[in-house]
CSV table of C-alpha atoms in Angstrom, one decimal:
chain,number,residue,atom,x,y,z
A,1,MET,CA,0.3,-29.8,61.4
A,2,THR,CA,3.1,-32.0,59.9
A,3,LYS,CA,3.2,-33.6,63.2
A,4,SER,CA,-0.7,-34.5,63.7
A,5,ALA,CA,-0.6,-35.8,60.0
A,6,LYS,CA,2.3,-38.1,60.9
A,7,SER,CA,0.9,-39.3,64.0
A,8,ILE,CA,-2.5,-40.2,62.2
A,9,SER,CA,-0.7,-42.5,59.6
A,10,SER,CA,1.1,-44.2,62.5
A,11,ILE,CA,-1.9,-45.1,64.3
A,12,GLY,CA,-4.0,-46.7,61.3
A,13,SER,CA,-2.9,-49.7,59.8
A,14,ARG,CA,0.6,-48.8,57.7
A,15,GLU,CA,-0.1,-48.3,53.8
A,16,LEU,CA,2.2,-50.7,51.9
A,17,VAL,CA,1.2,-49.2,48.2
A,18,THR,CA,0.3,-45.5,48.1
A,19,ILE,CA,-1.2,-44.2,44.8
A,20,LYS,CA,-0.4,-40.5,43.8
A,21,GLY,CA,-1.6,-38.8,40.8
A,22,ILE,CA,1.1,-37.1,38.4
A,23,ARG,CA,1.0,-35.0,35.4
A,24,SER,CA,1.6,-37.9,33.1
A,25,GLY,CA,-0.3,-40.5,34.9
A,26,LEU,CA,-0.1,-42.5,38.1
A,27,LEU,CA,2.5,-43.3,40.6
A,28,PHE,CA,2.6,-46.5,42.7
A,29,VAL,CA,4.7,-46.1,45.6
A,30,LEU,CA,5.6,-49.4,47.0
A,31,ALA,CA,7.0,-49.8,50.6
A,32,ASP,CA,10.5,-50.8,50.6
A,33,ASP,CA,10.6,-52.0,54.3
A,34,ALA,CA,7.9,-54.7,53.9
A,35,LEU,CA,7.9,-58.2,52.6
A,36,PHE,CA,7.5,-58.0,48.8
A,37,ALA,CA,4.6,-60.5,49.0
A,38,ASP,CA,2.6,-58.5,51.6
A,39,VAL,CA,3.1,-55.7,48.8
A,40,VAL,CA,1.8,-57.1,45.9
A,41,GLU,CA,-1.1,-58.6,48.2
A,42,GLU,CA,-2.1,-55.3,49.0
A,43,LEU,CA,-1.7,-53.8,45.5
A,44,LYS,CA,-4.0,-56.6,44.1
A,45,GLN,CA,-6.4,-55.6,46.6
A,46,LYS,CA,-6.4,-52.1,45.9
A,47,LEU,CA,-6.7,-52.8,42.3
A,48,THR,CA,-9.3,-55.1,42.3
A,49,GLY,CA,-11.1,-54.3,45.5
A,50,SER,CA,-11.2,-50.8,47.4
A,51,HIS,CA,-9.9,-48.6,44.6
A,52,GLN,CA,-11.5,-50.4,41.5
A,53,HIS,CA,-13.6,-47.5,40.5
A,54,LEU,CA,-10.7,-45.3,40.3
A,55,LEU,CA,-8.8,-47.4,38.5
A,56,SER,CA,-10.8,-48.2,35.8
A,57,GLY,CA,-11.8,-46.1,32.6
A,58,ALA,CA,-9.5,-44.1,30.5
A,59,THR,CA,-5.9,-45.7,29.6
A,60,VAL,CA,-3.3,-44.1,32.0
A,61,ASN,CA,0.4,-44.8,32.3
A,62,VAL,CA,1.5,-46.1,35.4
A,63,TYR,CA,4.7,-45.6,37.0
A,64,ILE,CA,6.2,-47.4,40.0
A,65,GLU,CA,8.6,-46.4,42.5
A,66,CYS,CA,10.0,-48.7,45.4
A,67,GLY,CA,12.6,-46.9,47.0
A,68,MET,CA,15.4,-48.9,48.1
A,69,ARG,CA,14.2,-52.3,46.9
A,70,GLU,CA,16.0,-53.8,44.0
A,71,LEU,CA,13.3,-55.9,42.1
A,72,SER,CA,14.6,-59.0,40.6
A,73,SER,CA,13.4,-59.9,37.3
A,74,GLU,CA,10.9,-62.5,38.7
A,75,GLU,CA,9.4,-59.7,41.0
A,76,GLN,CA,9.0,-57.3,38.0
A,77,GLU,CA,7.2,-60.2,36.1
A,78,ILE,CA,5.0,-60.6,39.1
A,79,LEU,CA,4.0,-56.8,39.0
A,80,ARG,CA,3.7,-56.8,35.3
A,81,GLU,CA,1.2,-59.5,35.5
A,82,VAL,CA,-0.9,-57.7,38.3
A,83,PHE,CA,-1.1,-54.7,36.3
A,84,ALA,CA,-1.9,-56.7,33.0
A,85,THR,CA,-5.2,-57.7,34.4
A,86,HIS,CA,-6.3,-53.9,34.0
A,87,GLU,CA,-6.0,-53.1,30.2
A,88,ASN,CA,-6.3,-49.3,31.0
A,89,LEU,CA,-3.1,-49.3,33.0
A,90,VAL,CA,-0.3,-49.1,31.1
A,91,LEU,CA,2.9,-49.9,33.2
A,92,ASP,CA,6.0,-47.6,31.9
A,93,GLY,CA,8.7,-48.9,34.0
A,94,PHE,CA,10.0,-49.7,37.8
A,95,ASP,CA,12.6,-46.7,38.1
A,96,GLY,CA,10.1,-44.1,39.1
A,97,PRO,CA,8.2,-41.2,37.6
A,98,PRO,CA,9.1,-40.0,34.4
A,99,PRO,CA,12.2,-37.3,33.5
A,100,MET,CA,11.1,-34.1,33.6
A,101,ARG,CA,10.9,-33.4,29.8
A,102,GLU,CA,7.6,-35.8,29.7
A,103,MET,CA,6.3,-34.2,32.3
A,104,GLY,CA,5.9,-31.0,30.2
A,105,VAL,CA,7.9,-28.7,32.6
A,106,LYS,CA,10.0,-27.0,29.5
A,107,ALA,CA,7.8,-24.1,28.4
A,108,PRO,CA,6.6,-24.8,24.6
A,109,TYR,CA,7.1,-21.7,22.1
A,110,VAL,CA,3.9,-20.8,20.5
A,111,PHE,CA,4.2,-18.7,17.4
A,112,LYS,CA,1.0,-17.3,16.0
A,113,GLY,CA,1.1,-16.1,12.4
A,114,THR,CA,2.9,-17.1,9.1
A,115,LEU,CA,6.4,-18.4,9.2
A,116,ARG,CA,7.8,-17.4,6.0
A,117,SER,CA,10.5,-18.1,3.7
A,118,GLY,CA,13.8,-17.4,5.3
A,119,GLN,CA,12.3,-17.2,8.8
A,120,LEU,CA,13.5,-19.7,11.4
A,121,ILE,CA,12.5,-21.0,15.0
A,122,GLU,CA,15.0,-22.2,17.1
A,123,HIS,CA,13.9,-23.3,20.5
A,124,ASP,CA,14.9,-26.0,23.4
A,125,GLY,CA,11.4,-27.5,23.8
A,126,ASP,CA,8.3,-28.1,22.1
A,127,VAL,CA,7.5,-25.6,19.3
A,128,ILE,CA,3.8,-25.0,18.4
A,129,VAL,CA,2.9,-23.1,15.5
A,130,ILE,CA,-0.6,-21.7,15.0
A,131,GLY,CA,-0.6,-20.9,11.3
A,132,ASP,CA,1.3,-21.6,8.3
A,133,VAL,CA,4.9,-22.7,7.7
A,134,ASN,CA,5.9,-21.6,4.0
A,135,PRO,CA,8.6,-23.4,1.9
A,136,GLY,CA,11.8,-22.1,3.0
A,137,ALA,CA,11.1,-21.6,6.4
A,138,GLN,CA,12.6,-23.8,9.2
A,139,ILE,CA,11.6,-24.9,12.8
A,140,ILE,CA,14.3,-26.5,14.7
A,141,ALA,CA,13.1,-27.8,18.2
A,142,SER,CA,14.5,-30.3,21.1
A,143,GLY,CA,11.3,-31.5,21.6
A,144,ASP,CA,8.1,-31.8,19.2
A,145,ILE,CA,6.7,-29.8,16.4
A,146,PHE,CA,3.2,-29.2,16.3
A,147,VAL,CA,1.6,-27.0,13.4
A,148,MET,CA,-1.9,-26.3,13.2
A,149,GLY,CA,-2.0,-25.1,9.8
A,150,HIS,CA,0.1,-26.0,6.8
A,151,LEU,CA,3.5,-27.6,7.2
A,152,ARG,CA,5.2,-26.6,3.6
A,153,GLY,CA,8.6,-25.8,5.1
A,154,SER,CA,11.2,-28.1,7.2
A,155,ALA,CA,11.0,-29.2,10.5
A,156,HIS,CA,13.5,-30.4,12.8
A,157,ALA,CA,12.3,-32.2,15.9
A,158,GLY,CA,14.3,-33.8,18.8
A,159,ALA,CA,17.4,-31.5,17.6
A,160,ALA,CA,19.3,-32.5,20.3
A,161,GLY,CA,19.2,-36.3,19.7
A,162,ASP,CA,15.6,-37.1,21.1
A,163,VAL,CA,14.5,-40.2,19.1
A,164,ARG,CA,11.3,-40.1,20.5
A,165,ALA,CA,10.3,-36.5,19.2
A,166,VAL,CA,7.5,-36.2,16.7
A,167,VAL,CA,6.5,-33.4,14.1
A,168,ALA,CA,2.7,-33.0,13.3
A,169,ALA,CA,0.7,-30.8,11.2
A,170,ALA,CA,-3.1,-30.2,10.5
A,171,TYR,CA,-1.9,-30.0,6.9
A,172,PHE,CA,1.3,-32.1,6.5
A,173,GLU,CA,3.3,-31.4,3.3
A,174,PRO,CA,6.7,-30.7,4.6
A,175,LEU,CA,9.9,-30.1,2.1
A,176,GLN,CA,12.1,-32.1,4.7
A,177,VAL,CA,11.4,-33.4,7.9
A,178,ARG,CA,14.5,-34.5,10.6
A,179,ILE,CA,13.9,-36.3,13.7
A,180,ALA,CA,17.1,-36.7,15.9
A,181,GLN,CA,19.6,-37.6,13.1
A,182,VAL,CA,17.2,-39.1,10.7
A,183,VAL,CA,16.2,-36.9,7.6
A,184,ARG,CA,13.6,-37.3,5.2
A,185,ARG,CA,12.7,-35.3,2.3
A,186,SER,CA,9.3,-34.9,0.5
A,187,PRO,CA,7.9,-37.0,-2.2
A,188,GLU,CA,8.4,-35.4,-5.7
A,189,ALA,CA,4.6,-34.0,-5.2
A,190,TYR,CA,2.0,-33.9,-3.1
A,191,ASP,CA,-1.4,-35.0,-4.7
A,192,ARG,CA,-2.9,-32.9,-1.9
A,193,PRO,CA,-1.8,-32.6,1.7
A,194,ALA,CA,-2.2,-35.5,4.1
A,195,GLU,CA,-4.4,-34.2,6.8
A,196,MET,CA,-3.6,-34.3,10.5
A,197,GLU,CA,-0.7,-36.7,10.4
A,198,PHE,CA,2.6,-36.8,12.4
A,199,ALA,CA,6.1,-38.2,11.6
A,200,TYR,CA,7.9,-40.3,14.0
A,201,LEU,CA,11.0,-42.9,14.3
A,202,GLU,CA,10.7,-46.3,14.1
A,203,GLY,CA,14.3,-47.6,14.9
A,204,GLU,CA,16.2,-45.7,12.1
A,205,GLN,CA,13.2,-45.3,9.7
A,206,MET,CA,10.8,-42.5,9.6
A,207,ALA,CA,7.1,-43.2,9.7
A,208,VAL,CA,3.9,-41.1,9.2
A,209,GLU,CA,0.7,-42.0,10.8
A,210,LYS,CA,-2.6,-40.3,11.4
A,211,MET,CA,-3.1,-38.1,14.3
A,212,ALA,CA,-5.8,-40.2,15.6
A,213,VAL,CA,-3.4,-42.8,16.7
A,214,PHE,CA,-1.1,-40.2,18.4
A,215,THR,CA,-2.0,-41.1,22.2
A,216,TYR,CA,-1.8,-45.0,21.4
A,217,HIS,CA,1.7,-44.6,19.7
A,218,ARG,CA,2.7,-42.5,22.8
A,219,GLN,CA,1.7,-45.2,25.2
A,220,ARG,CA,2.9,-48.3,22.9
A,221,ARG,CA,6.3,-46.8,22.8
A,222,ASN,CA,6.6,-46.0,26.5
A,223,ARG,CA,5.5,-49.4,26.9
A,224,SER,CA,8.3,-50.6,25.0
A,225,ARG,CA,10.8,-48.7,26.6
A,226,ALA,CA,9.7,-50.1,29.9
A,227,VAL,CA,10.4,-53.6,28.4
A,228,ILE,CA,13.9,-52.8,27.5
B,1,MET,CA,0.5,14.7,2.6
B,2,GLY,CA,0.8,11.9,-0.1
B,3,GLU,CA,1.2,8.5,0.2
B,4,ALA,CA,4.3,6.2,-0.5
B,5,ILE,CA,4.0,2.8,-2.0
B,6,VAL,CA,7.0,0.7,-2.8
B,7,VAL,CA,6.8,-2.0,-5.5
B,8,THR,CA,8.6,-4.9,-4.7
B,9,SER,CA,9.2,-8.5,-5.3
B,10,GLY,CA,12.6,-9.9,-4.5
B,11,LYS,CA,13.2,-11.9,-7.4
B,12,GLY,CA,13.8,-10.2,-10.7
B,13,GLY,CA,12.1,-9.9,-13.9
B,14,VAL,CA,8.8,-10.5,-12.4
B,15,GLY,CA,7.2,-7.1,-13.7
B,16,LYS,CA,8.4,-4.6,-10.4
B,17,THR,CA,9.3,-1.8,-12.9
B,18,THR,CA,6.4,-2.4,-15.4
B,19,SER,CA,3.8,-2.5,-12.5
B,20,SER,CA,5.3,0.6,-11.1
B,21,ALA,CA,5.1,2.4,-14.4
B,22,ASN,CA,1.5,1.3,-15.3
B,23,ILE,CA,0.3,2.0,-11.7
B,24,GLY,CA,1.6,5.2,-11.6
B,25,THR,CA,0.2,5.9,-14.9
B,26,ALA,CA,-3.0,4.8,-13.8
B,27,LEU,CA,-3.4,6.8,-11.0
B,28,ALA,CA,-2.4,10.0,-13.0
B,29,LEU,CA,-5.1,9.0,-15.5
B,30,LEU,CA,-7.3,9.2,-12.6
B,31,GLY,CA,-6.3,12.5,-12.0
B,32,LYS,CA,-3.8,12.2,-9.1
B,33,LYS,CA,-0.6,14.0,-8.7
B,34,VAL,CA,2.0,11.0,-8.9
B,35,CYS,CA,5.9,10.8,-8.9
B,36,LEU,CA,7.6,7.7,-9.8
B,37,VAL,CA,10.8,7.0,-8.2
B,38,ASP,CA,13.2,4.4,-9.3
B,39,THR,CA,15.9,3.3,-6.7
B,40,ASP,CA,17.5,0.4,-8.8
B,41,ILE,CA,20.8,2.3,-9.0
B,42,GLY,CA,23.4,1.3,-11.6
B,43,LEU,CA,20.4,-0.5,-13.6
B,44,ARG,CA,17.7,1.7,-14.0
B,45,ASN,CA,14.9,0.8,-16.1
B,46,LEU,CA,11.9,3.0,-15.3
B,47,ASP,CA,13.1,5.9,-17.2
B,48,VAL,CA,13.3,3.4,-20.2
B,49,VAL,CA,9.7,2.2,-19.7
B,50,MET,CA,8.4,5.6,-19.5
B,51,GLY,CA,10.4,6.7,-22.4
B,52,LEU,CA,12.0,9.6,-20.4
B,53,GLU,CA,15.2,8.2,-20.9
B,54,ASN,CA,16.5,11.1,-23.0
B,55,ARG,CA,15.1,13.8,-20.6
B,56,ILE,CA,17.4,12.9,-17.5
B,57,ILE,CA,19.4,15.6,-16.4
B,58,PHE,CA,19.8,15.1,-12.5
B,59,ASP,CA,19.0,11.7,-10.8
B,60,ILE,CA,18.4,10.5,-7.2
B,61,VAL,CA,21.9,10.3,-5.9
B,62,ASP,CA,22.4,14.0,-7.6
B,63,VAL,CA,19.5,14.8,-4.7
B,64,ALA,CA,21.1,12.6,-2.1
B,65,THR,CA,24.5,14.3,-2.2
B,66,GLY,CA,23.1,17.7,-2.6
B,67,ASN,CA,24.2,18.4,-6.4
B,68,CYS,CA,20.8,19.8,-7.0
B,69,ARG,CA,17.4,20.2,-5.3
B,70,VAL,CA,14.6,17.2,-5.8
B,71,GLU,CA,12.5,19.7,-7.9
B,72,GLN,CA,15.4,19.9,-10.3
B,73,ALA,CA,15.7,16.4,-10.7
B,74,LEU,CA,11.9,15.8,-11.4
B,75,ILE,CA,11.1,14.9,-14.9
B,76,LYS,CA,7.5,15.7,-16.0
B,77,ASP,CA,5.9,12.8,-18.3
B,78,LYS,CA,5.2,13.7,-21.9
B,79,ARG,CA,1.7,12.6,-21.8
B,80,PHE,CA,0.4,13.9,-18.3
B,81,GLU,CA,0.5,16.7,-16.5
B,82,HIS,CA,0.7,15.4,-12.8
B,83,LEU,CA,2.9,12.6,-13.7
B,84,PHE,CA,6.9,13.0,-12.8
B,85,LEU,CA,9.7,10.6,-12.4
B,86,LEU,CA,12.7,10.7,-10.3
B,87,ALA,CA,15.4,8.5,-12.1
B,88,ALA,CA,17.9,6.3,-10.7
B,89,ALA,CA,21.8,7.0,-11.2
B,90,GLN,CA,23.1,4.5,-14.0
B,91,THR,CA,26.9,5.2,-13.3
B,92,LYS,CA,27.0,5.1,-9.5
B,93,ASP,CA,26.1,1.7,-7.4
B,94,LYS,CA,23.4,1.0,-4.9
B,95,LEU,CA,25.5,2.3,-1.9
B,96,ALA,CA,25.5,5.8,-3.3
B,97,LEU,CA,22.0,6.0,-1.7
B,98,SER,CA,21.7,5.7,1.9
B,99,VAL,CA,18.6,5.2,4.3
B,100,ASP,CA,18.6,8.7,5.8
B,101,SER,CA,18.8,10.3,2.5
B,102,MET,CA,16.0,8.2,0.9
B,103,GLN,CA,13.8,8.9,3.8
B,104,MET,CA,14.6,12.6,3.4
B,105,ILE,CA,13.6,12.6,-0.4
B,106,VAL,CA,10.6,10.8,0.4
B,107,ARG,CA,9.3,13.2,2.8
B,108,LYS,CA,9.6,15.9,0.6
B,109,LEU,CA,8.2,14.1,-2.2
B,110,LYS,CA,5.1,13.4,-0.2
B,111,SER,CA,4.3,17.0,0.6
B,112,GLN,CA,4.1,17.6,-3.0
B,113,PHE,CA,2.5,14.8,-4.4
B,114,ASP,CA,-0.6,12.3,-3.9
B,115,TYR,CA,1.2,9.1,-4.7
B,116,ILE,CA,5.0,8.3,-4.8
B,117,ILE,CA,5.3,4.7,-6.3
B,118,ILE,CA,8.8,3.5,-5.4
B,119,ASP,CA,10.5,1.0,-7.7
B,120,CYS,CA,12.6,-1.5,-5.7
B,121,PRO,CA,15.6,-3.2,-7.0
B,122,ALA,CA,15.5,-7.0,-7.2
B,123,GLY,CA,17.2,-8.5,-4.1
B,124,ILE,CA,16.7,-8.2,-0.2
B,125,GLU,CA,19.9,-6.3,0.3
B,126,HIS,CA,21.1,-2.7,1.0
B,127,GLY,CA,18.8,-1.5,-2.2
B,128,PHE,CA,15.8,-3.1,-1.1
B,129,ARG,CA,16.2,-1.6,2.4
B,130,VAL,CA,16.6,1.8,0.9
B,131,ALA,CA,14.0,1.1,-1.6
B,132,ILE,CA,11.2,0.5,1.5
B,133,THR,CA,12.6,2.9,3.7
B,134,GLY,CA,10.0,5.7,4.0
B,135,ALA,CA,7.2,3.9,2.3
B,136,ASP,CA,3.6,3.8,3.8
B,137,GLN,CA,2.8,0.7,2.1
B,138,ALA,CA,4.3,-2.1,-0.1
B,139,ILE,CA,3.0,-3.9,-3.2
B,140,VAL,CA,4.5,-7.4,-3.8
B,141,VAL,CA,4.5,-8.5,-7.5
B,142,THR,CA,4.9,-12.2,-8.2
B,143,THR,CA,4.3,-14.5,-11.2
B,144,PRO,CA,2.6,-18.0,-11.0
B,145,GLU,CA,6.0,-19.8,-10.6
B,146,GLN,CA,7.2,-21.6,-7.6
B,147,ALA,CA,10.5,-19.6,-7.4
B,148,ALA,CA,8.8,-16.1,-7.6
B,149,VAL,CA,6.3,-17.1,-4.9
B,150,ARG,CA,8.9,-18.4,-2.8
B,151,ASP,CA,11.0,-15.0,-3.1
B,152,ALA,CA,7.7,-13.1,-2.6
B,153,ASP,CA,6.9,-14.8,0.6
B,154,ARG,CA,10.5,-14.1,1.9
B,155,VAL,CA,10.0,-10.3,1.1
B,156,ILE,CA,6.6,-10.2,2.7
B,157,GLY,CA,8.3,-11.4,5.9
B,158,LEU,CA,11.0,-9.1,5.8
B,159,LEU,CA,8.4,-6.1,5.1
B,160,GLU,CA,6.2,-7.5,8.0
B,161,ALA,CA,9.5,-7.2,10.4
B,162,GLU,CA,9.7,-3.6,9.1
B,163,LYS,CA,6.3,-2.7,10.9
B,164,LEU,CA,4.7,-1.8,7.3
B,165,PRO,CA,1.1,-2.7,7.2
B,166,PRO,CA,0.3,-5.7,5.2
B,167,ALA,CA,1.6,-5.8,1.9
B,168,LYS,CA,-0.7,-6.0,-1.0
B,169,LEU,CA,-0.3,-8.8,-3.9
B,170,ILE,CA,-0.3,-8.6,-7.7
B,171,ILE,CA,-0.3,-11.8,-9.5
B,172,ASN,CA,1.7,-10.8,-13.1
B,173,ARG,CA,1.8,-12.6,-16.3
B,174,ILE,CA,-1.2,-15.1,-15.6
B,175,ARG,CA,-1.6,-17.3,-18.6
B,176,PRO,CA,-5.3,-18.5,-18.4
B,177,HIS,CA,-5.0,-21.5,-20.7
B,178,MET,CA,-1.9,-22.8,-18.5
B,179,VAL,CA,-3.7,-22.5,-15.5
B,180,LYS,CA,-6.6,-24.1,-16.7
B,181,ASN,CA,-4.6,-27.2,-17.9
B,182,GLY,CA,-2.8,-27.1,-14.3
B,183,ASP,CA,0.6,-26.3,-15.8
B,184,MET,CA,0.8,-23.2,-14.1
B,185,LEU,CA,-0.2,-22.1,-10.4
B,186,ASP,CA,-3.5,-21.4,-9.7
B,187,ILE,CA,-4.2,-17.9,-8.1
B,188,ASP,CA,-5.9,-19.6,-5.1
B,189,ASP,CA,-2.6,-21.7,-4.3
B,190,ILE,CA,-0.8,-18.4,-4.4
B,191,ILE,CA,-3.0,-16.6,-2.1
B,192,GLY,CA,-2.8,-19.9,0.2
B,193,ILE,CA,1.0,-19.8,0.2
B,194,LEU,CA,1.2,-15.8,0.8
B,195,SER,CA,-1.9,-15.2,3.0
B,196,ILE,CA,-2.0,-11.4,2.0
B,197,ASP,CA,-4.7,-9.2,0.2
B,198,LEU,CA,-4.9,-9.5,-3.3
B,199,LEU,CA,-4.6,-6.2,-5.3
B,200,GLY,CA,-4.9,-7.6,-8.9
B,201,ILE,CA,-4.1,-10.1,-11.1
B,202,VAL,CA,-2.5,-9.0,-14.6
B,203,PRO,CA,-2.8,-11.7,-17.8
B,204,ASP,CA,0.5,-12.1,-20.0
B,205,ASP,CA,-0.1,-9.9,-22.9
B,206,GLU,CA,2.5,-9.2,-25.9
B,207,LEU,CA,1.3,-5.8,-25.7
B,208,VAL,CA,3.1,-5.2,-22.5
B,209,ILE,CA,6.4,-5.9,-23.9
B,210,LYS,CA,5.7,-3.9,-27.2
B,211,GLY,CA,4.6,-0.9,-25.2
B,212,ALA,CA,7.6,-1.2,-22.7
B,213,ASN,CA,10.1,-1.0,-25.9
B,214,GLN,CA,8.0,1.7,-27.3
B,215,GLY,CA,8.3,3.9,-23.8
B,216,GLU,CA,4.4,3.7,-23.5
B,217,PRO,CA,3.3,2.0,-20.6
B,218,ILE,CA,0.2,-0.2,-21.8
B,219,VAL,CA,-2.3,1.6,-19.5
B,220,VAL,CA,-2.7,4.2,-21.9
B,221,LYS,CA,-4.0,2.0,-24.7
B,222,PRO,CA,-7.3,1.4,-23.3
B,223,ASP,CA,-7.9,-2.0,-25.6
B,224,SER,CA,-5.7,-4.4,-23.7
B,225,LYS,CA,-6.8,-6.7,-20.6
B,226,ALA,CA,-3.5,-6.1,-19.3
B,227,SER,CA,-4.3,-2.1,-19.3
B,228,LEU,CA,-7.7,-2.8,-17.7
B,229,ALA,CA,-6.0,-4.8,-15.1
B,230,TYR,CA,-3.8,-2.0,-14.2
B,231,ARG,CA,-6.5,0.3,-14.2
B,232,ASN,CA,-8.3,-1.9,-11.8
B,233,ILE,CA,-5.5,-2.1,-9.9
B,234,ALA,CA,-5.2,1.8,-9.8
B,235,ARG,CA,-8.9,2.3,-8.7
B,236,ARG,CA,-8.5,-0.2,-5.8
B,237,ILE,CA,-5.4,1.8,-4.6
B,238,LEU,CA,-7.8,4.6,-4.4
B,239,GLY,CA,-10.3,2.7,-2.3
B,240,ASP,CA,-12.8,1.6,-5.3
B,241,ALA,CA,-14.4,-2.2,-4.9
B,242,VAL,CA,-13.6,-3.2,-8.4
B,243,PRO,CA,-14.2,-7.1,-9.2
B,244,LEU,CA,-11.3,-9.1,-10.1
B,245,LEU,CA,-10.6,-9.5,-14.0
B,246,SER,CA,-12.1,-12.4,-15.6
B,247,LEU,CA,-9.6,-14.9,-17.2
B,248,GLN,CA,-11.9,-16.3,-19.4
B,249,GLU,CA,-11.2,-16.1,-23.1
B,250,GLU,CA,-12.7,-13.5,-25.4
B,251,ASP,CA,-16.5,-14.1,-25.9
B,252,GLY,CA,-17.2,-14.7,-22.6
B,253,PHE,CA,-15.3,-12.0,-21.1
B,254,PHE,CA,-17.6,-8.9,-22.3
B,255,LYS,CA,-20.5,-10.6,-21.4
B,256,ARG,CA,-19.1,-11.0,-17.7
B,257,MET,CA,-18.1,-7.6,-17.3
B,258,ARG,CA,-21.5,-6.5,-18.4
B,259,LYS,CA,-23.0,-8.8,-15.9
B,260,LEU,CA,-20.6,-7.4,-13.3
B,261,ILE,CA,-21.5,-3.9,-14.3
B,262,GLY,CA,-25.0,-4.3,-14.2
B,263,LEU,CA,-25.2,-5.9,-11.0
B,264,ARG,CA,-23.2,-3.0,-9.2
């Protein structure tokens, strides 16, 4: 089986660019034993020609893996320009597929019911609560926190130091939110609960946004990380 | 076999003892055989509210330590044939009553009474653990204040962990005009946070304090709103569907009650 698959690929013209679907988007594997110009040529062809119908539509994250090849900054710039022609393809970086956490390997902890005063959920990973989190209750997660109900207690996302973690709730009125090392307490009074919002870190500051822009936020953040 | 109901709140001073006395008396008024049990060892009050302080000979710690039989320690109420009190000890402390002996006492009482109303001490420590052991049901009393609601929430969580059926809520000392002005937590807000079934609401009433000082539970006086509220609560415990008390001020109130009765 393996043998025949190998022989087929060696018979046909060798692919310099292989596109793989992974959990968090698309992985472009660029051959490291060919001329960079040839690889770019084939990439362009695939994006605009043969695979155009597959690569248009919904926004996806793109990851690049180039084996042994060390990309110079000029080469990186060339690749970035190639992907810039496709708005729905968001280039994440040049160091292969994202780390495990982003691929969601760690199982989230799902709690169903009311988390009451004095009760605590502590979990290494994401925490999802189907119900209310009352004042005096506490959630500590190394990943993100999602509350499908009223969040009135305290929530600490990214407790192990992940500044990319978020705290989201259907009714967002927490007493206190922490993300990594940053603490923010509630305003003195909520007029009425903010609906479908999430808190995230913007540098050292905590910001709150509508849930509707959550996906956009995640992608933007991935992109900014890639530039660094 | 009777049913043991524990009345608890977490926070002190929200009306556990008053509610225990009135619910027990109201159930007795409705013809049930009722025993009130005070588990607040060292700070007993239920006997005072019931006006039975001078009749205590043996108390619950005497029963637990084997000084006397349960029957000897039961104090018969002066007004009702079927109402009894098992008083707490005043000279001991909470540790004098263990979980095991409490379970034994409640089991014995359940064979003799229709309802056992257990008045729980404030707090969530040993005294609370002892009071809820052996109970089949729990009533959580709160008042429309943030601190009381917070503590009620904590207690509900602890009761859930004890595998008791979902607790029922009494909101005590509501002042209609303050709720109307938005100065007091609204009933819907409280239920929204605690998310348990409401057993009843009791308006703040000076007659309750007067009654407690005279050793007369308010339910024996039919002319007060708090009295009606406690009677309704007792009827709901028996399984009747009774509409919630209207908190509107006097003139609309009787009209509204008549309308509700007419509808049913």
